[in-house]
XYZ file of C-alpha atoms in Angstrom:
606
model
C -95.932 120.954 -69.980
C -92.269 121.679 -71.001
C -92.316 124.419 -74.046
C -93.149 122.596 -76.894
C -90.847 122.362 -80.124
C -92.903 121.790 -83.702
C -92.418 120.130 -86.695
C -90.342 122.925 -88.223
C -87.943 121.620 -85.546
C -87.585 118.507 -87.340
C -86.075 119.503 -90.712
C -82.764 117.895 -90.716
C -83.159 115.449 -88.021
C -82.744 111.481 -88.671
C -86.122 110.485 -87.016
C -88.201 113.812 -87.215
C -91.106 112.199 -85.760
C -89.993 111.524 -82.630
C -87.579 114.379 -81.430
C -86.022 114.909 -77.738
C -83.792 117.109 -76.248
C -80.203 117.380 -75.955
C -79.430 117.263 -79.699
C -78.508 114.289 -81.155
C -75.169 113.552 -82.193
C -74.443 113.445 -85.961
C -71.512 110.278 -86.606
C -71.493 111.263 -90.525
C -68.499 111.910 -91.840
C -65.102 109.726 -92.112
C -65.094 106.611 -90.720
C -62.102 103.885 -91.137
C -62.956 101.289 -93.941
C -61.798 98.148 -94.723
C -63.124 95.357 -97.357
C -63.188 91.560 -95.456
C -63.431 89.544 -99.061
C -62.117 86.257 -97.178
C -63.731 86.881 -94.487
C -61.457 87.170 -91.844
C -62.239 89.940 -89.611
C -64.223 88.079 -87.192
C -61.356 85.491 -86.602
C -58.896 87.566 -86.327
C -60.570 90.236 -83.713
C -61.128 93.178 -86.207
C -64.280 94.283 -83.776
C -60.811 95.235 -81.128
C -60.174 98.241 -79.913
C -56.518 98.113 -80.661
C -57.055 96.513 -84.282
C -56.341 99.699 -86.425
C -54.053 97.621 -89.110
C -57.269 96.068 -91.897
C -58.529 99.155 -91.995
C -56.412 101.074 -94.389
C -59.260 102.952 -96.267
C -61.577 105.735 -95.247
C -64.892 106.354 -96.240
C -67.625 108.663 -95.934
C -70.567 107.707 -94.165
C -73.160 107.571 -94.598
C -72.334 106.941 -98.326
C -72.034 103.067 -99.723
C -68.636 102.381 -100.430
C -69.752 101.472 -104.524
C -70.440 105.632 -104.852
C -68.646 108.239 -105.619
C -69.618 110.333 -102.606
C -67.736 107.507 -100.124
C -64.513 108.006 -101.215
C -64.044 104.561 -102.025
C -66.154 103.896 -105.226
C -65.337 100.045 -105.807
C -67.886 99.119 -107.232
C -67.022 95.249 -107.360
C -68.494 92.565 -105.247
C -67.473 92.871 -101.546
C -69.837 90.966 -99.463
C -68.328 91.941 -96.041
C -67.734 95.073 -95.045
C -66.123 96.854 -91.765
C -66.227 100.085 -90.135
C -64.141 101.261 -87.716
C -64.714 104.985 -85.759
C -63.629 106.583 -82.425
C -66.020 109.106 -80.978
C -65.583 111.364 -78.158
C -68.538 111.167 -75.890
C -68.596 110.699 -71.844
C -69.861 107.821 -70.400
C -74.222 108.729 -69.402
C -74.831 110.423 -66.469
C -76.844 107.975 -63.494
C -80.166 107.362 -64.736
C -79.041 107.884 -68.674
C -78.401 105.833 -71.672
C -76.708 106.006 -74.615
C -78.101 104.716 -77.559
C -76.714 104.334 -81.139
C -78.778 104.340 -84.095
C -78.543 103.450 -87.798
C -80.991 104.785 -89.951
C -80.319 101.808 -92.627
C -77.502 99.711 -92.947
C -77.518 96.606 -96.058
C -78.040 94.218 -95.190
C -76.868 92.459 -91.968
C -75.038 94.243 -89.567
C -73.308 93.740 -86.177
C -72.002 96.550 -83.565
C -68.885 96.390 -80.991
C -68.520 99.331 -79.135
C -64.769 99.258 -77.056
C -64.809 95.204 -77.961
C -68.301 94.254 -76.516
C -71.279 93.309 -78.848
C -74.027 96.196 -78.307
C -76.037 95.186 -81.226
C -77.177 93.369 -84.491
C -79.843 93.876 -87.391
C -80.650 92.031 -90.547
C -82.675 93.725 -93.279
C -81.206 96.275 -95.376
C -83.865 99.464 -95.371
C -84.619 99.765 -92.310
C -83.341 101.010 -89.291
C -82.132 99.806 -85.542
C -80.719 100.825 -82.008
C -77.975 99.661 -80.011
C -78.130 100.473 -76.329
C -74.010 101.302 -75.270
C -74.669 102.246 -71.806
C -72.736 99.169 -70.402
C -69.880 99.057 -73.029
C -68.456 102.966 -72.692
C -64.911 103.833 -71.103
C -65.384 106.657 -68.626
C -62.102 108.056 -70.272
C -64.421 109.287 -73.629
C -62.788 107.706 -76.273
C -65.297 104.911 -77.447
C -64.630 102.701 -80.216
C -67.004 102.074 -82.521
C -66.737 99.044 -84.842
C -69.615 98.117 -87.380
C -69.166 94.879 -89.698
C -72.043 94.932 -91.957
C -72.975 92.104 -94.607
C -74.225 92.116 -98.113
C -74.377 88.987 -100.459
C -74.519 90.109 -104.052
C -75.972 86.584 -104.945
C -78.216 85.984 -102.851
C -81.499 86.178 -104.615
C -83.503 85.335 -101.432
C -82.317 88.769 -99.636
C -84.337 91.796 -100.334
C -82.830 93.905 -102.939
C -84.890 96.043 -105.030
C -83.318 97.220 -107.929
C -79.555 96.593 -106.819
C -78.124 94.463 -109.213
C -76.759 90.665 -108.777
C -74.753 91.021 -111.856
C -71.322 92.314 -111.628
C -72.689 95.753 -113.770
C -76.023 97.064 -114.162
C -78.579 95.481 -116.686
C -81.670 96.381 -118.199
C -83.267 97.805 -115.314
C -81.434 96.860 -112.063
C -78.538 99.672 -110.558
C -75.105 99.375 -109.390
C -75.634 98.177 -105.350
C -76.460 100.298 -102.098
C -74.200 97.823 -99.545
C -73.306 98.604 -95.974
C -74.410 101.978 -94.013
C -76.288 104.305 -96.529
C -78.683 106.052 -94.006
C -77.374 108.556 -90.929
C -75.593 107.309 -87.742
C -76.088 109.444 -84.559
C -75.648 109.226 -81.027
C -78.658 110.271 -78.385
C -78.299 110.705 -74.641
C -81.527 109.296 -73.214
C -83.228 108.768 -69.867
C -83.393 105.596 -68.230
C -87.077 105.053 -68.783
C -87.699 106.304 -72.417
C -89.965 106.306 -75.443
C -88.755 104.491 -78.447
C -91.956 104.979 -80.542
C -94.841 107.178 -81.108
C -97.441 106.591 -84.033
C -100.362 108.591 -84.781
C -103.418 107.330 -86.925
C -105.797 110.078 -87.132
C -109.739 109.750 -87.713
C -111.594 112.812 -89.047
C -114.644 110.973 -89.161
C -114.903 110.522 -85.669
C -113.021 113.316 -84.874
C -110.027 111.823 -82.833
C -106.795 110.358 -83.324
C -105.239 107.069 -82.367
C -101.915 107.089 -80.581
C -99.759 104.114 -80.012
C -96.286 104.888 -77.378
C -93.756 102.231 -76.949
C -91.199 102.254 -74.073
C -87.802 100.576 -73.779
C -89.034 98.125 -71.208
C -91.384 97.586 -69.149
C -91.748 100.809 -66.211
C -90.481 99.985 -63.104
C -93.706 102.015 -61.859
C -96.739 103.294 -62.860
C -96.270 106.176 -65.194
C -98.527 108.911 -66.461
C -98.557 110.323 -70.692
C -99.659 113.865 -71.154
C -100.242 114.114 -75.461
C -101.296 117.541 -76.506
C -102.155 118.092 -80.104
C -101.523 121.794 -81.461
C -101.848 123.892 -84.914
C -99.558 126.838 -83.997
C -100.584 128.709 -80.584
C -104.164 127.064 -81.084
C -103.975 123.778 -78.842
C -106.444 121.206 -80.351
C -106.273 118.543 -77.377
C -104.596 117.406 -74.013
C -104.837 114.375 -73.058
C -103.216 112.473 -69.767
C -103.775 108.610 -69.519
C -101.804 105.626 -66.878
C -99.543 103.363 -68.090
C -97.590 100.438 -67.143
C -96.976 98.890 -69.614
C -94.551 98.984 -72.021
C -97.060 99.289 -74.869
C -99.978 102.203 -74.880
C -103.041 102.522 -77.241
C -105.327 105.292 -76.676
C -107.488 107.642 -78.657
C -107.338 111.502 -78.074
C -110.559 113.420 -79.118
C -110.346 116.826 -81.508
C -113.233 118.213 -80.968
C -112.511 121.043 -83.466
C -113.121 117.992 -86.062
C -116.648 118.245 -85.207
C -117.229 121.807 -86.924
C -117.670 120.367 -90.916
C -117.180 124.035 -91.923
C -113.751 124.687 -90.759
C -112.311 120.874 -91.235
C -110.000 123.208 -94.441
C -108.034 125.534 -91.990
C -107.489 121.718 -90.387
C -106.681 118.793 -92.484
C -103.358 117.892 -94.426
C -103.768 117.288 -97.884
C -100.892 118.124 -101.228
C -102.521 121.553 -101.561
C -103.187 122.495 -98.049
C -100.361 120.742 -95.709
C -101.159 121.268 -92.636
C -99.171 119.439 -89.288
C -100.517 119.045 -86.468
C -97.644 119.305 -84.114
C -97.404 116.780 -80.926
C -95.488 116.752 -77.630
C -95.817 113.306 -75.242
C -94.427 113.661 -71.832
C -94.039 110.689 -69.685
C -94.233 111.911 -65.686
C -93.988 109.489 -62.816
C -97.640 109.073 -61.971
C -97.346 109.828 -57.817
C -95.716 112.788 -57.893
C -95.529 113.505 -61.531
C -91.629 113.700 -61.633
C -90.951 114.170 -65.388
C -89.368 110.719 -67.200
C -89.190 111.848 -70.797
C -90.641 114.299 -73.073
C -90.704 114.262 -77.190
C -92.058 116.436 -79.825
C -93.797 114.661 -82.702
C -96.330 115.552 -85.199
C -99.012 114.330 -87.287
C -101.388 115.298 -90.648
C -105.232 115.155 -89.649
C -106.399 113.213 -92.857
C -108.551 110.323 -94.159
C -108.011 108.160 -96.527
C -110.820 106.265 -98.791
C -112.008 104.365 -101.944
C -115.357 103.870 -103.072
C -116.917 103.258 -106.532
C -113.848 103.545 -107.970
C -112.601 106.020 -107.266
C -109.484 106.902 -104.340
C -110.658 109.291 -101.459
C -108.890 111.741 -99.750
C -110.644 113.963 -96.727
C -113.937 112.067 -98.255
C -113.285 113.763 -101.873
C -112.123 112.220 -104.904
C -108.666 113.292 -105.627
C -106.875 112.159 -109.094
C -103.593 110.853 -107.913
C -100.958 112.567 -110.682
C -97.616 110.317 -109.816
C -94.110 109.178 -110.995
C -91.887 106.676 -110.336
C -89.136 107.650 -107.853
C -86.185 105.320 -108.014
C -84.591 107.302 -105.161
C -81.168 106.894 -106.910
C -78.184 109.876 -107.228
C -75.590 108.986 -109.986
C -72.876 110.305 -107.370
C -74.187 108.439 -103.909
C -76.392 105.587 -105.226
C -79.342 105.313 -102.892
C -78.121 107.745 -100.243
C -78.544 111.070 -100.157
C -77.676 114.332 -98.236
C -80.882 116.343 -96.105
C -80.707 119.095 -99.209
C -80.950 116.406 -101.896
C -84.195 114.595 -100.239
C -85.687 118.051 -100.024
C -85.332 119.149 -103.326
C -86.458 115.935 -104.524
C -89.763 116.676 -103.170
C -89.850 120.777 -104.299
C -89.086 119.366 -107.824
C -91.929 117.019 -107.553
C -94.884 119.765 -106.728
C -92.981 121.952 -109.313
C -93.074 119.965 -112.408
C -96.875 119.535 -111.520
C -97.082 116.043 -109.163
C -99.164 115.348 -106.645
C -97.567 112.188 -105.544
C -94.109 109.690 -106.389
C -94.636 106.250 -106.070
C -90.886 105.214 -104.337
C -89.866 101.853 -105.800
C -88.556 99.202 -104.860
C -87.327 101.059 -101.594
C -88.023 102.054 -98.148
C -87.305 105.645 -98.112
C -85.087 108.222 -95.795
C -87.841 109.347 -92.632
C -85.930 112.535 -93.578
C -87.532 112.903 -96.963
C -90.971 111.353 -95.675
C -90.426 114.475 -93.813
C -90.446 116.952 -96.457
C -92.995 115.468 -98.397
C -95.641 115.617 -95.013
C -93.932 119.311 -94.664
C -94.458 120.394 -98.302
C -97.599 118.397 -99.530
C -96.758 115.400 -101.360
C -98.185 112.389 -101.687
C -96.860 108.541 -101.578
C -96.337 105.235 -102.064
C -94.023 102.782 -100.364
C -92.832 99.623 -101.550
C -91.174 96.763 -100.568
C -87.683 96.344 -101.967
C -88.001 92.717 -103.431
C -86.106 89.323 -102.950
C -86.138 87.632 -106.773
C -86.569 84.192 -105.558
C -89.457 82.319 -103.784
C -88.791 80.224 -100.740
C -88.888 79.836 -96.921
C -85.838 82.445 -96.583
C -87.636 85.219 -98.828
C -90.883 84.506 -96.699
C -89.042 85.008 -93.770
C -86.946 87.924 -94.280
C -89.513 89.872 -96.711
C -92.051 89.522 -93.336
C -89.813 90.588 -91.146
C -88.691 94.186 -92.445
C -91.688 94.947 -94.323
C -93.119 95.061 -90.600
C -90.190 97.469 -89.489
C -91.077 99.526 -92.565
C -94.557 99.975 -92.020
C -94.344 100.184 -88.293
C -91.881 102.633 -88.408
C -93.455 104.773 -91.409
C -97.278 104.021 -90.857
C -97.448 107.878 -88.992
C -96.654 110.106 -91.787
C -99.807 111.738 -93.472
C -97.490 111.758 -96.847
C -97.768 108.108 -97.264
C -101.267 106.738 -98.997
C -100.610 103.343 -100.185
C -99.011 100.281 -99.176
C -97.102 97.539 -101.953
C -95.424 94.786 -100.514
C -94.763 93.101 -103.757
C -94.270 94.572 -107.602
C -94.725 92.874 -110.738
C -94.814 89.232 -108.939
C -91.587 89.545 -108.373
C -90.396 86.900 -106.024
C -93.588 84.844 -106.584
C -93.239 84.489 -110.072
C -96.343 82.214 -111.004
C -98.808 82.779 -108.189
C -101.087 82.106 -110.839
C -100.025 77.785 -110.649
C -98.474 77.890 -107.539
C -100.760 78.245 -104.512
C -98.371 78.950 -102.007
C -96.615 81.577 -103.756
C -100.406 83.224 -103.575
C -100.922 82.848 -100.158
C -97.650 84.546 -99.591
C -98.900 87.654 -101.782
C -102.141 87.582 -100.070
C -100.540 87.285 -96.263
C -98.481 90.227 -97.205
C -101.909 91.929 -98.235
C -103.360 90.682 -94.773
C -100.099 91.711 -92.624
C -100.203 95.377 -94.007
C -103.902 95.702 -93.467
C -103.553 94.250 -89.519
C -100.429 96.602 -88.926
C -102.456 99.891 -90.795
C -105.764 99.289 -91.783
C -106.281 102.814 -92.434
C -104.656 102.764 -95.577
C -104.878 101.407 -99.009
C -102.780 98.130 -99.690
C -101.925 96.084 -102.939
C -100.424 92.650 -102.868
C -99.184 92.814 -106.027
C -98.997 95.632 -107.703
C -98.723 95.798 -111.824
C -100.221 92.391 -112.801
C -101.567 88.922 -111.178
C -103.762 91.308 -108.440
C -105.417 89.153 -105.693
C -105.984 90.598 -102.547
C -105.521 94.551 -103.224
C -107.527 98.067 -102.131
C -106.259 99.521 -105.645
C -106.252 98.043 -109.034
C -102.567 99.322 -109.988
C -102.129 98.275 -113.551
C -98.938 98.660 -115.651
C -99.403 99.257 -119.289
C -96.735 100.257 -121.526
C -98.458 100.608 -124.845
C -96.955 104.146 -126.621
C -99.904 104.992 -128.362
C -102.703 107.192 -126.636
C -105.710 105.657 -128.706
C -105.211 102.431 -126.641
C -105.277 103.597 -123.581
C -108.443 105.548 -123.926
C -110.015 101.984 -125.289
C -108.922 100.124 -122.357
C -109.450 102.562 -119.961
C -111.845 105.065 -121.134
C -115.665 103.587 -120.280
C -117.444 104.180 -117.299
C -117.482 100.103 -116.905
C -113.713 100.626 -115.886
C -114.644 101.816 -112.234
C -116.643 98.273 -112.072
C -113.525 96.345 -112.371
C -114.561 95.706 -116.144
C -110.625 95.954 -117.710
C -111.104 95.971 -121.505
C -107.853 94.241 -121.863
C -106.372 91.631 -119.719
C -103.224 91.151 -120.708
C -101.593 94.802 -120.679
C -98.371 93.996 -119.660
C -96.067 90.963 -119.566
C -99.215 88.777 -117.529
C -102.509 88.755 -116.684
C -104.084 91.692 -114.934
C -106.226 89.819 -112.195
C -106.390 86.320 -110.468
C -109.026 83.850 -110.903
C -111.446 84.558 -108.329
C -110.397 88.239 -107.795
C -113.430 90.081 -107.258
C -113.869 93.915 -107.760
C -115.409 95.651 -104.786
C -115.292 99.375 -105.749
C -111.317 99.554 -105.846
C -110.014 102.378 -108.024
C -108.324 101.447 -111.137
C -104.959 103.237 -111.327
C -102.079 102.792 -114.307
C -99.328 102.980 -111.693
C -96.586 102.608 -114.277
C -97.278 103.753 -118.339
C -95.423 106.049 -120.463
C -91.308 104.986 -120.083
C -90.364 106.435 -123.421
C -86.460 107.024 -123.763
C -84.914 110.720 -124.311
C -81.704 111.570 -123.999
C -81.053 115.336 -124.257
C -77.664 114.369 -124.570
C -75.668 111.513 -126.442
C -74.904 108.255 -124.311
C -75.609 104.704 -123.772
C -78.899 103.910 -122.506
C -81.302 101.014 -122.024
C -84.270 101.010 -125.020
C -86.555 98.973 -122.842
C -90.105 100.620 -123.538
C -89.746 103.377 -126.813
C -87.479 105.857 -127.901
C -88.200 109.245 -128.975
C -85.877 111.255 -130.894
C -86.080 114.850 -129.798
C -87.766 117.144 -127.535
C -90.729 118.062 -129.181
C -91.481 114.357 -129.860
C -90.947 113.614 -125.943
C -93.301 116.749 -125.414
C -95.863 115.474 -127.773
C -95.374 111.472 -126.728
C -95.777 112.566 -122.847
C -99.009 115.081 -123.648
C -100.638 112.218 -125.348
C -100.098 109.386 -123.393
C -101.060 111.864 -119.529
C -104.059 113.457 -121.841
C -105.715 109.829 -122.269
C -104.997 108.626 -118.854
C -106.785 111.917 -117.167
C -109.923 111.513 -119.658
C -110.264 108.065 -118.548
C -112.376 106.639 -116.026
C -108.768 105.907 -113.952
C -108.121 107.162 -110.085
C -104.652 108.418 -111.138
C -101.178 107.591 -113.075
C -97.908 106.859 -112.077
C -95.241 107.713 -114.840
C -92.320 105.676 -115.565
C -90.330 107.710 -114.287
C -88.613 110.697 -112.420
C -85.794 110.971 -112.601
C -83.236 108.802 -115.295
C -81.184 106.374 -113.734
C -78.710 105.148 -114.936
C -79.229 103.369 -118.229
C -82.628 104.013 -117.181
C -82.957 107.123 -119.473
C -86.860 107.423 -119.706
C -87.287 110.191 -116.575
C -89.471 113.468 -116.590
C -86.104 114.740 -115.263
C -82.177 114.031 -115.971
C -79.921 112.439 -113.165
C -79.237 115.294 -112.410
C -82.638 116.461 -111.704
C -83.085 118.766 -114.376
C -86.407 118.903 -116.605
C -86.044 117.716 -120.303
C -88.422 120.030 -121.608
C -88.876 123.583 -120.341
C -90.551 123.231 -116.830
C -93.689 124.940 -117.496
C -94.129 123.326 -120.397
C -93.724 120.111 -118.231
C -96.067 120.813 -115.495
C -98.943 122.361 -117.827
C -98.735 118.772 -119.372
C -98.990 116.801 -115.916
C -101.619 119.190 -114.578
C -103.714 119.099 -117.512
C -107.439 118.889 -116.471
C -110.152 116.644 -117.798
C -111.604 118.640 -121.262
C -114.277 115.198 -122.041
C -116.714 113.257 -120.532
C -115.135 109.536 -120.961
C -117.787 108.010 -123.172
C -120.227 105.768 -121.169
C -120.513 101.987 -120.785
């Protein structure tokens, strides 16, 4: 096999889980820029080669033009937006491609390359390919045109917390539109992998690989996976294909020794990657096709009596809410930023971040696999409910989860919070069935993970009870959550937050209980406007005291974990562990002896 690269490799690249030589071709940087507000650019042949007059702006991708960082920072509504760059890059040798990606672009997006249509996407968090093989001059100078569409009023279209209002309100942000996530060119043979998932299964001691190709092979071809921990090779496996989709399982058999599974599995303390390299040979003569470098995290996930399971132990999940938002680039961010994001998290004392309401950078799903941190991903959500929010919600929920389902990081599923976009599931059946499908979807793409419907309120179909209870006062939550009944599904209140906690007819099957959002006091360590949604405090003793109360009930409880509201502040959002700019609001070991504080009671019994 060609000398394998490993996951150290990967720091820095767009798609670190599935890596291939030559280097890939960064596009950040400026780009021309134009706003379309009547609309006009298709009409009047913006997507051109020679059409250099609209676009009198330039920006920096791959920043949203409402930020700071773009160089535009209009933050108005502008629901069509175009993009206009010319790269220097030779036409693909014979048997090559070359491909253009887009990590993310919000929310609907169309590609000319030198006037032709390569490409079009609609869902704003996730990412897509153009193939520009058949559209490239052979002079080098290719022109590449993007006109990418976002709809501040349409309630229907996936959103998360970007506002519909002209300014941010109570709890929703200024907007993410058009390309936010990296743009790179890759030279590519013919033939070629465009996916590789992994879905490991200590238990049985193997792991479950999935490869997709571009098409279907024009002969039979032969994949070679081996499986390594630094020079120790775990497994080599070669199986036939030809087809364009392949599903086999590779056997570790140094799973099978129960006394060494430590120096083995990933986990937040121990993060260990398994590094991967899949090479695709032509299966006569074994001509090599392709060849990638990938890795995985040999893990299991569980639940069971209520509590969560992870490598077949009970781990306490210690979390906060991560909005994913910088004051200066909205929900973009540069390679640095994403990894310090994660550092700060394991500093401060975290185990986890719950990312809400958005489908996260594979760049920082890298560093939290790299560094040992664990996660939740959520659905961004539509706030209306109809056939179009069915629909779209489906569609790039599936891209999310197919794409992300490989990294070990990620340990829970939520394709809705807080009912929004089925706001009374409760009276309206359909609006159930959706939550439930969603629940049903996530389990069929990944059933080796937890999934929650609905997370916060109204639970139905779910794998964790996530409850969200604001009360500021630590007595209640040991009453509602401190007794032994808790891990039956026996919730001493009901109606913690705005609605009722579960469905009629939801039944509790050992799921853990976990308050996935509770604290959400205010502090500002300095002056400004904020949003007094949950408390205030006034100084930073009182935050100090406030937080050590309200973390010291939930770990003496009978809970799984927490999830703190929240992270970071965000805008007028002020209630974060940390500033905007990511700086602690109370000395950092102070902070982290807090959040790592260890059970010092027995919860009193039912």
């Amino acid at each position: 096999m060609p000398m394998p690269h490993t996951h150290l490799d990967a720091a820095g690249h767009p798609r670190p889980q599935l890596v291939r030589d030559p280097d890939w071709h960064d596009l950040s940087g400026p780009w021309q820029f134009a706003h379309d507000d009547a609309d006009r650019g298709r009409s009047e042949r913006w997507m051109a080669p020679g059409t250099t007059e609209p676009f009198t702006a330039t920006i920096t991708v791959p920043y949203p033009p409402e930020s700071e960082s773009s160089g535009i920072h209009d933050t108005g509504f502008h629901p069509v937006l175009w993009y206009r760059r010319t790269v220097e890059v030779a036409a693909p040798a014979p048997g090559r491609r070359l491909l253009l990606h887009f990590g993310a672009v919000d929310y609907r997006a169309e590609v000319w390359v030198n006037g032709h249509p390569v490409g079009r996407h609609e869902g704003g968090h996730t990412g897509f390919t153009c193939d520009l093989t058949d559209a490239v001059d052979q002079d080098g100078a290719q022109v590449v045109v993007v006109r990418a569409e976002d709809q501040p009023g349409d309630a229907a279209q996936p959103r998360g917390k970007q506002d519909w209002r002209p300014d941010p309100h109570v709890i929703w942000y200024h907007r993410t539109s058009g390309i936010w996530q990296p743009v790179w060119l890759e030279d590519v043979p013919d033939e070629h992998l465009t996916a590789v998932q992994w879905t490991p299964d200590v238990a049985h001691a193997r792991v479950r690989c999935q490869l997709r190709l571009n098409r279907l092979p024009s002969r039979p071809l032969r994949a070679t996976v081996r499986l390594a921990q630094g020079d120790r090779v775990l497994a080599e496996q070669r199986v036939l294909t030809d087809g364009q989709d392949t599903v086999f399982d590779v056997a570790v058999p140094a799973l099978r020794h129960g006394q060494e599974l430590d120096d083995l599995l990933w986990s937040p303390e121990r993060p260990h990657l398994t590094d991967a390299t899949v090479v695709l040979s032509d299966a006569t003569d074994d001509t090599p096709v392709d060849t990638v470098s990938s890795y995985l995290g040999l893990r299991d996930l569980g639940w069971d009596n209520g509590v969560f399971l992870l490598n077949h132990r009970p781990y306490f999940l210690r979390f906060a809410l991560q909005q994913g938002y910088w004051p200066a680039s909205h929900l973009s961010a540069s390679a640095d930023e994403l990894r310090r994001d994660v550092e700060l998290a394991k500093e401060i004392g975290l185990n986890g971040l719950r990312i809400h309401q958005k489908i996260e950078d594979p760049r920082f799903l890298y560093w939290a696999d790299r560094l040992g941190l664990l996660l939740w991903e959520e659905m961004p959500s539509a706030y209306v409910f109809g056939t179009p929010t069915v629909q779209r919600v489906i569609s790039e929920w599936t891209e999310a989860v197919t794409r992300d389902l490989s990294h070990p990081s990620i340990v829970g599923w939520v394709p809705i919070n807080e009912s929004w976009s089925v706001p009374n599931p409760a009276l309206v059946p359909e609006q159930r069935h959706f939550m439930d499908a969603l629940y049903h979807l996530t389990k069929a793409l990944d059933p080796s993970r937890p999934a929650v419907s609905n997370d916060g309120w109204e639970i139905s179909a779910a794998d964790i009870w996530g409850v969200h209870d604001y009360t500021q006062h630590a007595w209640e939550l040991r009453e509602r959550y401190g007794h032994a009944s808790l891990r039956r599904g026996e919730v001493v209140e009901q109606w913690p937050g705005a609605k009722r906690l579960t469905l009629a007819g939801t039944r509790h099957e050992g799921q853990p209980v976990v308050l996935s959002e509770f604290g959400g006091a205010t502090f500002e360590p300095a002056q400004g406007e904020a949003w007094f949604g949950y408390d205030t405090v006034a100084t930073e003793q009182e935050f100090a005291d406030r937080l050590t109360g309200l973390v010291a009930a939930a770990v003496d409880s009978h809970l799984a974990g927490f999830c703190y509201t929240q992270f970071t502040d965000t805008l007028q959002e002020t209630n974060g562990l940390l500033t905007p700019d990511r700086r602690p609001k109370i000395p950092l070991a102070d902070l982290r002896a807090i959040l790592t504080r260890t059970r010092r009671q027995s919860p009193p019994a039912a």
